Coordinates of C-alpha atoms in Angstrom, one line a residue:
M13 CA 129.2 77.2 95.5
G14 CA 131.6 80.4 95.8
K15 CA 130.9 83.6 96.4
G16 CA 133.9 85.6 95.3
R17 CA 133.0 87.4 92.2
G18 CA 130.1 89.0 94.2
A19 CA 132.0 91.0 96.6
S20 CA 132.8 93.3 93.8
L21 CA 129.7 93.4 92.4
C22 CA 127.3 93.6 95.1
L23 CA 130.3 97.5 96.2
V24 CA 129.5 98.8 92.4
F25 CA 125.5 97.9 93.0
L26 CA 125.6 99.5 96.7
S27 CA 127.7 103.0 95.5
C28 CA 124.5 102.9 93.0
W29 CA 122.3 103.5 96.0
F30 CA 122.4 107.6 96.0
L31 CA 122.5 108.3 92.9
L32 CA 119.4 105.7 91.4
G33 CA 116.7 107.0 94.3
F34 CA 112.9 104.8 93.4
V35 CA 110.9 103.8 90.7
Q36 CA 108.3 106.1 90.0
G37 CA 104.5 104.6 88.4
T38 CA 102.7 101.7 89.6
P39 CA 104.4 98.1 88.6
N40 CA 101.1 96.1 86.1
Y41 CA 100.7 94.1 88.2
R42 CA 98.9 91.6 86.1
D43 CA 101.7 91.0 84.2
A44 CA 104.0 90.6 86.7
L45 CA 101.1 87.9 88.1
A46 CA 100.9 86.0 84.5
K47 CA 104.1 85.4 84.3
S48 CA 104.6 84.4 88.4
L49 CA 102.8 81.5 86.7
L50 CA 104.2 80.8 84.0
F51 CA 107.4 79.9 85.7
F52 CA 105.5 76.1 87.1
Q53 CA 105.4 75.1 84.1
G54 CA 109.3 76.2 83.9
Q55 CA 109.8 73.7 86.9
R56 CA 107.8 70.0 85.1
S57 CA 109.1 67.2 85.7
G58 CA 107.6 64.5 83.6
R59 CA 106.2 64.4 80.4
L60 CA 105.0 68.4 79.2
P61 CA 102.3 68.8 77.2
P62 CA 101.1 70.5 73.8
T63 CA 100.0 73.5 75.0
Q64 CA 103.6 74.1 77.4
Q65 CA 104.5 76.6 77.0
I66 CA 108.3 77.6 77.9
T67 CA 109.5 76.1 75.0
W68 CA 113.1 76.0 75.9
R69 CA 112.0 73.0 78.4
S70 CA 111.6 69.5 77.5
T71 CA 110.3 66.0 79.0
S72 CA 112.2 64.6 81.6
G73 CA 112.2 62.0 84.1
L74 CA 109.9 59.6 83.4
S75 CA 111.8 56.6 84.9
D76 CA 110.7 58.5 88.3
G77 CA 110.1 55.8 90.8
L78 CA 110.8 52.7 88.1
F79 CA 113.4 51.1 89.8
S80 CA 110.9 50.7 92.8
H81 CA 108.2 49.9 90.2
V82 CA 106.2 52.6 91.2
D83 CA 105.5 54.8 88.8
L84 CA 106.0 58.7 90.5
T85 CA 106.6 60.2 87.0
G86 CA 104.9 64.7 86.7
G87 CA 105.4 67.4 89.8
Y88 CA 107.7 70.0 89.9
Y89 CA 112.0 70.6 90.3
D90 CA 111.9 72.7 93.2
A91 CA 114.1 75.5 92.7
G92 CA 117.5 75.5 90.3
D93 CA 118.4 71.1 90.7
N94 CA 116.4 68.4 89.8
I95 CA 115.9 67.1 93.2
K96 CA 111.5 66.3 93.2
F97 CA 111.5 67.6 98.0
N98 CA 107.6 66.9 98.3
F99 CA 107.8 68.7 101.7
P100 CA 108.3 72.0 100.2
M101 CA 106.3 71.4 97.6
A102 CA 103.2 70.0 99.1
F103 CA 103.7 73.7 101.1
T104 CA 104.6 75.4 97.2
T105 CA 101.0 73.2 96.3
T106 CA 99.2 74.0 99.3
M107 CA 100.0 78.3 98.8
L108 CA 99.0 77.9 95.2
S109 CA 95.1 76.7 96.2
W110 CA 95.2 79.1 99.2
S111 CA 96.0 82.2 96.6
T112 CA 93.4 80.8 94.0
L113 CA 90.6 79.8 96.8
E114 CA 91.8 83.9 98.2
Y115 CA 92.2 85.4 95.3
G116 CA 90.4 84.0 92.0
K117 CA 87.8 86.4 90.7
K118 CA 91.0 88.9 90.3
M119 CA 93.1 86.7 88.5
G120 CA 90.9 86.8 85.6
P121 CA 92.0 84.3 82.2
Q122 CA 94.7 83.6 85.2
L123 CA 92.3 81.3 87.0
Q124 CA 93.3 78.6 85.0
E125 CA 96.7 78.8 84.6
A126 CA 97.0 78.5 88.3
R127 CA 94.5 75.8 88.1
A128 CA 96.7 74.3 85.3
A129 CA 99.9 74.9 88.5
I130 CA 98.1 73.5 91.2
R131 CA 97.3 69.6 89.3
W132 CA 100.4 69.8 87.9
A133 CA 100.9 69.6 91.3
T134 CA 98.3 67.6 92.7
D135 CA 98.2 64.9 90.3
Y136 CA 101.5 64.0 91.5
L137 CA 101.2 64.4 95.2
L138 CA 97.7 61.5 94.3
K139 CA 100.1 58.8 93.3
C140 CA 102.7 59.5 95.6
A141 CA 99.9 58.7 98.9
L142 CA 98.4 56.0 96.3
A143 CA 101.2 54.3 94.6
T144 CA 102.0 51.6 98.4
P145 CA 99.6 50.8 100.9
N146 CA 100.8 52.6 104.6
K147 CA 103.7 54.3 102.7
L148 CA 104.2 57.8 101.4
Y149 CA 107.1 58.7 98.8
V150 CA 108.1 62.3 100.0
G151 CA 111.2 62.3 97.0
V152 CA 112.7 61.5 93.4
G153 CA 116.2 61.7 93.1
D154 CA 119.9 62.0 95.7
P155 CA 119.8 65.6 96.4
N156 CA 123.9 65.0 97.1
V157 CA 124.7 63.2 93.8
D158 CA 122.3 65.8 91.8
H159 CA 124.0 68.8 93.3
K160 CA 127.0 67.9 92.6
C161 CA 126.0 68.5 89.1
W162 CA 125.5 70.9 86.7
E163 CA 122.9 69.1 83.7
R164 CA 119.7 69.1 82.4
P165 CA 116.8 68.1 83.9
E166 CA 116.4 66.2 80.3
D167 CA 119.7 64.5 80.4
M168 CA 119.9 63.8 84.1
D169 CA 122.0 60.5 84.0
T170 CA 122.2 60.4 88.1
V171 CA 120.7 57.8 90.4
R172 CA 116.9 58.4 91.6
N173 CA 117.1 57.6 94.8
V174 CA 113.3 57.1 95.8
Y175 CA 112.6 58.2 99.5
S176 CA 109.4 57.6 101.5
V177 CA 107.3 58.0 105.1
S178 CA 105.9 54.6 106.9
P179 CA 104.3 53.4 110.0
T180 CA 108.1 52.4 111.1
N181 CA 110.0 55.3 109.5
P182 CA 107.5 58.2 109.8
G183 CA 106.8 61.9 108.6
S184 CA 104.2 63.8 110.3
D185 CA 105.4 67.2 108.9
V186 CA 105.5 66.0 105.6
A187 CA 102.5 64.3 105.8
G188 CA 100.5 66.8 107.3
E189 CA 102.1 69.2 104.5
T190 CA 100.9 66.6 102.4
A191 CA 97.4 66.6 103.5
A192 CA 97.8 70.5 103.6
A193 CA 97.9 70.7 100.3
L194 CA 95.7 67.5 98.7
A195 CA 91.9 69.7 101.2
A196 CA 93.7 72.9 100.0
A197 CA 93.5 71.7 96.8
S198 CA 89.9 70.0 96.5
L199 CA 88.6 73.1 98.0
V200 CA 89.9 74.9 94.5
F201 CA 88.2 72.3 92.5
R202 CA 85.1 72.1 94.3
K203 CA 82.9 73.0 91.7
V204 CA 84.8 73.3 88.0
D205 CA 85.5 69.4 89.2
R206 CA 83.9 67.3 91.6
K207 CA 85.9 64.0 90.6
Y208 CA 88.8 65.0 91.6
S209 CA 88.2 67.5 94.6
T210 CA 86.2 64.2 96.2
L211 CA 89.5 62.6 95.3
L212 CA 92.0 64.6 96.8
L213 CA 90.0 65.1 99.5
A214 CA 89.7 61.6 100.6
T215 CA 93.6 61.1 100.0
A216 CA 93.6 64.4 102.7
K217 CA 91.8 62.7 105.1
K218 CA 93.9 60.0 105.1
V219 CA 97.4 61.5 104.6
M220 CA 96.5 63.3 107.6
Q221 CA 95.6 60.6 109.6
F222 CA 99.0 59.2 108.9
A223 CA 100.4 62.5 110.1
V224 CA 98.4 62.2 113.8
Q225 CA 99.0 58.2 114.2
Y226 CA 102.7 57.7 113.6
R227 CA 104.3 60.5 115.0
G228 CA 107.7 62.0 114.1
A229 CA 109.9 64.3 112.0
Y230 CA 110.9 62.6 108.8
S231 CA 114.5 64.7 108.9
D232 CA 114.8 61.4 111.2
S233 CA 113.6 58.8 109.4
L234 CA 115.2 60.2 106.0
G235 CA 118.5 62.5 107.3
S236 CA 120.8 63.2 104.0
A237 CA 118.6 63.1 101.6
V238 CA 116.0 65.9 103.1
C239 CA 119.6 67.9 105.3
P240 CA 120.4 70.3 105.2
F241 CA 118.3 70.8 102.1
Y242 CA 114.4 70.9 103.7
C243 CA 114.8 70.0 107.2
S244 CA 111.8 70.1 109.4
Y245 CA 114.2 72.3 111.4
S246 CA 110.4 73.2 113.1
G247 CA 108.8 70.0 114.0
Y248 CA 106.1 68.8 113.1
K249 CA 103.7 70.2 115.3
D250 CA 103.6 73.0 112.7
E251 CA 102.9 71.0 110.0
L252 CA 99.8 69.4 112.0
L253 CA 97.9 72.1 113.3
W254 CA 98.4 73.4 109.5
G255 CA 97.0 69.6 107.9
A256 CA 94.0 70.2 110.5
A257 CA 93.2 73.5 109.8
W258 CA 93.4 72.7 105.9
L259 CA 90.7 69.3 106.5
L260 CA 88.4 71.7 108.9
R261 CA 87.9 74.2 106.2
A262 CA 87.8 72.2 103.9
T263 CA 85.1 69.6 105.2
N264 CA 83.6 71.6 109.3
D265 CA 85.1 67.5 110.5
V266 CA 84.4 68.8 114.4
S267 CA 87.3 66.2 114.4
Y268 CA 90.0 68.6 113.1
F269 CA 88.9 70.9 115.4
N270 CA 89.9 68.5 118.3
L271 CA 93.0 67.5 117.1
L272 CA 93.8 71.7 116.5
K273 CA 93.1 72.0 120.0
S274 CA 94.9 69.0 121.7
L275 CA 97.7 70.0 119.4
G276 CA 98.4 73.8 122.0
A277 CA 100.4 75.6 119.5
D278 CA 101.5 78.4 121.3
D279 CA 104.9 79.2 119.7
Q280 CA 104.9 82.8 118.2
T281 CA 106.9 84.0 115.5
D282 CA 108.2 86.8 113.3
V283 CA 108.2 84.4 109.6
F284 CA 106.2 82.0 107.4
S285 CA 108.3 79.8 105.1
W286 CA 108.1 76.3 104.0
D287 CA 109.4 74.6 107.5
N288 CA 107.5 76.6 109.9
K289 CA 103.4 76.6 108.8
Y290 CA 102.2 78.5 112.4
A291 CA 101.9 81.6 110.5
G292 CA 99.7 80.9 108.4
A293 CA 97.5 78.4 110.4
R294 CA 96.4 81.0 112.4
V295 CA 95.7 83.2 110.6
L296 CA 93.5 80.7 108.3
L297 CA 91.7 79.2 111.3
A298 CA 91.5 83.6 112.0
R299 CA 89.0 84.2 109.1
R300 CA 86.8 81.5 110.8
A301 CA 86.9 84.3 114.0
L302 CA 86.8 87.0 111.5
V303 CA 84.5 85.7 109.3
N304 CA 82.1 83.1 110.4
N305 CA 81.7 85.0 114.0
D306 CA 83.2 82.5 115.4
K307 CA 84.5 82.4 119.0
N308 CA 85.6 79.4 119.4
F309 CA 89.0 80.5 116.8
D310 CA 89.2 83.6 119.1
Q311 CA 92.8 82.5 120.3
F312 CA 93.4 81.5 116.8
R313 CA 92.9 85.0 116.0
V314 CA 94.9 86.8 119.4
H315 CA 97.9 84.4 118.3
A316 CA 97.5 85.9 113.7
E317 CA 97.3 89.5 115.2
D318 CA 100.4 88.9 117.8
F319 CA 102.5 87.7 114.2
M320 CA 101.0 90.8 112.5
C321 CA 102.4 93.0 115.6
R322 CA 106.4 91.7 114.7
I323 CA 106.4 91.4 111.9
L324 CA 104.9 95.5 110.8
P325 CA 107.6 98.2 111.4
N326 CA 105.9 100.6 113.6
S327 CA 105.0 98.3 115.9
P328 CA 106.2 98.9 119.2
Y329 CA 106.5 94.7 119.5
S330 CA 108.7 94.6 116.2
T331 CA 111.1 91.7 115.6
T332 CA 111.1 92.6 111.7
Q333 CA 114.1 93.9 110.2
Y334 CA 114.7 96.2 107.1
T335 CA 116.6 96.9 105.0
Q336 CA 117.4 101.2 104.1
G337 CA 115.5 100.2 100.7
G338 CA 112.9 99.5 103.0
L339 CA 112.0 95.9 102.6
I340 CA 111.5 92.7 105.4
Y341 CA 114.9 91.1 105.5
K342 CA 115.0 87.8 107.6
L343 CA 117.2 85.6 106.6
P344 CA 121.5 86.2 104.6
E345 CA 119.7 83.1 102.0
S346 CA 116.9 83.0 99.9
N347 CA 115.5 86.2 101.8
L348 CA 112.8 86.4 99.0
Q349 CA 110.7 83.0 100.2
Y350 CA 110.2 84.7 103.8
V351 CA 108.8 88.3 101.9
T352 CA 107.1 86.6 100.0
S353 CA 105.0 84.8 102.4
I354 CA 105.0 86.9 105.0
T355 CA 103.5 89.5 102.2
F356 CA 100.6 87.4 101.6
L357 CA 100.2 86.8 105.0
L358 CA 99.8 90.6 105.4
T359 CA 97.2 90.7 102.4
T360 CA 95.1 88.0 103.5
Y361 CA 94.1 88.8 106.8
A362 CA 94.2 92.4 105.4
K363 CA 91.0 91.3 103.5
Y364 CA 89.3 89.4 106.7
I365 CA 89.5 92.3 108.9
K366 CA 88.4 94.9 106.6
S367 CA 85.2 92.2 105.5
T368 CA 84.2 92.7 109.1
K369 CA 85.2 96.3 109.9
H370 CA 87.4 94.6 112.4
T371 CA 90.8 96.1 114.1
F372 CA 92.9 95.6 116.6
N373 CA 96.2 97.1 118.0
C374 CA 99.3 96.3 118.3
G375 CA 100.3 98.4 122.1
S376 CA 99.4 101.9 120.9
L377 CA 100.1 101.6 117.3
L378 CA 96.7 101.3 116.2
V379 CA 96.1 98.4 112.9
T380 CA 93.7 98.2 109.3
P381 CA 93.7 96.6 106.4
N382 CA 95.7 99.7 104.6
S383 CA 98.3 99.3 107.7
L384 CA 98.6 95.6 106.0
T385 CA 98.0 96.2 102.8
G386 CA 100.1 99.8 103.0
L387 CA 102.9 97.6 103.5
A388 CA 102.4 95.7 101.1
R389 CA 102.1 97.5 98.7
R390 CA 104.5 101.4 98.3
Q391 CA 102.0 104.2 99.8
A392 CA 102.9 107.8 98.3
S393 CA 104.1 108.7 102.5
E394 CA 106.2 105.1 102.0
P395 CA 109.6 105.1 99.7
T396 CA 108.8 101.3 99.2
K397 CA 107.3 98.2 99.9
T398 CA 107.7 94.7 99.6
V399 CA 105.7 93.2 96.3
D400 CA 106.4 97.2 94.4
Y401 CA 110.0 96.1 95.9
I402 CA 110.5 93.1 94.1
L403 CA 108.7 95.0 90.7
G404 CA 111.7 97.0 90.4
V405 CA 110.3 100.2 92.8
N406 CA 114.1 99.5 95.4
P407 CA 117.3 100.8 95.3
L408 CA 118.8 99.4 92.3
K409 CA 115.3 99.9 90.3
M410 CA 115.7 96.1 89.6
S411 CA 113.2 94.1 89.1
Y412 CA 113.8 90.3 90.9
M413 CA 111.4 88.5 88.5
V414 CA 113.1 87.3 85.2
G415 CA 111.6 88.7 82.0
Y416 CA 109.4 91.5 84.6
G417 CA 110.3 94.9 83.4
Q418 CA 113.4 96.5 81.3
Y419 CA 116.9 95.2 84.3
F420 CA 116.1 91.8 85.6
P421 CA 118.5 88.8 86.8
K422 CA 119.5 87.7 84.0
R423 CA 122.5 84.7 85.2
I424 CA 120.0 83.1 88.2
H425 CA 121.0 79.6 89.7
H426 CA 119.1 77.9 87.2
R427 CA 120.4 74.4 85.4
G428 CA 117.8 74.4 82.3
S429 CA 118.1 78.8 82.3
S430 CA 121.8 78.0 82.4
M431 CA 121.8 75.8 79.3
P432 CA 121.4 75.1 75.9
S433 CA 117.7 73.8 75.4
M434 CA 117.7 70.5 73.7
A435 CA 116.7 71.9 70.9
S436 CA 119.5 74.1 70.1
H437 CA 121.9 71.5 71.4
P438 CA 120.2 68.1 71.7
Q439 CA 123.4 66.2 72.1
A440 CA 123.3 65.1 75.9
I441 CA 125.4 67.2 78.2
G442 CA 126.7 64.9 80.9
C443 CA 127.1 64.9 84.8
E444 CA 129.7 67.3 84.9
G445 CA 130.2 68.8 81.5
G446 CA 127.4 72.3 81.7
F447 CA 130.2 73.8 85.2
Q448 CA 132.7 74.6 82.9
P449 CA 131.4 76.9 79.9
Y450 CA 127.7 77.1 81.7
Y451 CA 128.3 77.7 85.2
Y452 CA 131.1 79.8 85.2
S453 CA 130.3 81.7 81.9
P454 CA 129.4 85.7 83.4
N455 CA 127.6 85.3 79.7
P456 CA 123.2 85.9 81.2
N457 CA 121.6 83.0 80.5
P458 CA 120.3 81.7 77.5
N459 CA 117.1 80.7 77.9
L460 CA 114.4 82.3 79.9
L461 CA 112.8 81.0 83.3
L462 CA 110.0 84.2 82.7
G463 CA 108.1 85.7 85.9
A464 CA 111.0 83.3 88.6
V465 CA 111.1 85.3 91.7
V466 CA 115.0 84.6 92.7
G467 CA 116.6 84.4 96.2
G468 CA 116.7 88.1 96.3
P469 CA 118.9 91.2 97.1
N470 CA 121.1 91.2 100.5
Q471 CA 120.5 93.2 103.9
N472 CA 122.2 96.3 101.6
D473 CA 119.9 96.5 98.7
G474 CA 122.6 94.7 96.8
Y475 CA 122.2 91.7 94.4
P476 CA 125.2 90.8 91.9
D477 CA 123.7 88.7 89.4
D478 CA 125.8 85.6 90.1
R479 CA 124.9 82.3 89.2
T480 CA 127.3 80.8 91.9
D481 CA 125.6 83.0 94.5
Y482 CA 122.9 80.8 94.9
S483 CA 121.2 81.7 98.0
H484 CA 120.5 85.4 95.7
S485 CA 120.4 84.3 92.2
E486 CA 118.2 80.8 93.2
P487 CA 114.8 81.0 92.5
A488 CA 111.8 78.4 93.5
T489 CA 108.8 77.2 93.5
Y490 CA 107.7 78.5 96.8
I491 CA 109.0 81.7 96.9
N492 CA 106.1 82.4 93.7
A493 CA 103.7 80.3 94.9
A494 CA 103.3 83.2 97.9
I495 CA 103.6 86.2 95.4
V496 CA 100.8 85.2 93.1
G497 CA 98.6 85.8 95.8
P498 CA 99.1 89.9 96.5
L499 CA 99.9 90.4 92.9
A500 CA 96.1 88.9 92.4
Y501 CA 95.3 91.3 94.5
F502 CA 96.9 94.5 93.8
A503 CA 96.0 93.9 89.9
G504 CA 92.5 92.4 91.2
R505 CA 92.1 96.5 92.9
N506 CA 93.4 98.2 90.1
A507 CA 91.3 96.7 87.9
N508 CA 88.0 98.6 89.6

């Protein structure tokens, strides 16, 4: 995609950096939380319910799976395109579930919305796991064809290929993540829908068994159907660790602890994402060492704290870059996905150590719960921190959540948002029909994808607000899923 226009705009923004200063006051975390969950309605595939609040979206993808004689309707489009990639979708589901488990009591009326967002995904993931024996469906739609089009999901006329993994074409990574998602969701629904929770957990166990028994990376099995879009760059051992960690939490079955021990997993890391789950698994397992005082899990606590020491800016072991405006900066493309995921781990580990009055050291630096939450949220002594930065406490005074605050991205890289709705333009717009009038238009998108968090600013805190600059202007389900927990945490803290 072309990025030429963005460069000059970026320079304009950067020249304003020193003039703008920082936004004062505290963001409205509760409003941001409500919007962050509303976003998922804009990503829905399948038949939309009467309760749909993002009304410019309509029913789509009703023939998904039809030519393979399976029902694969539902689920989420992963980002600004019309593909259903199960690998990031399952991670999204796991993170929404973890957010709800940790922070549900702070969500207030949004708890129902969080459960609805999870269930929209798990209903689809159950179909993918149960439709055909010894097969796990892992995606719908040909990404190489879809990415040549700019059309609304309601108008899709591209091939809707179905992709799966099996004993002869394994996918331990996507299967391990799917098992994690189903197991985590089973805990969310355990007290409110026992029957559904039981089905989720039973399916999670089957999918995990498949992941362990037939080992291999799904990228090797599916090639260009998932690469370079959602290749499993980190391999599949982290997903086996992640899946086993979630199944252990859901079942307390010692066989999952034995699997964890057999995996070893001493790899050190300073990222957490849809691809690399090591840090997330270690924080989740460290909970047992801290909250349950189980010494068998001390190694995971040590690894979790090693991760924190690699993130904290004043740690002697920090390997994390920060922008001048104070934002964690990991990679040029869609940097906010790493920011939101890492922030989730910061607030959640802070919660664990606070409940047990635990502290740890990064060399000579003493780390307390406030050290971690202070990085997630602005403090008086710091110019800005991650959640507040995303909500507008940054050099541009710009919120990176669509519809939050006065100044936010207006030209996001998202097909449905950038084109007229079915209600205002009922005539079909074909595969290439959307490029000239809409994709390349300098005008703001006609439809607000409320709550969408975009890829975010560049390493200089600049943001061009350019639809064609997808690495900065494209939202994604996994960016949003990870910020739900921290927003609930701060919303709940402000309410107390």
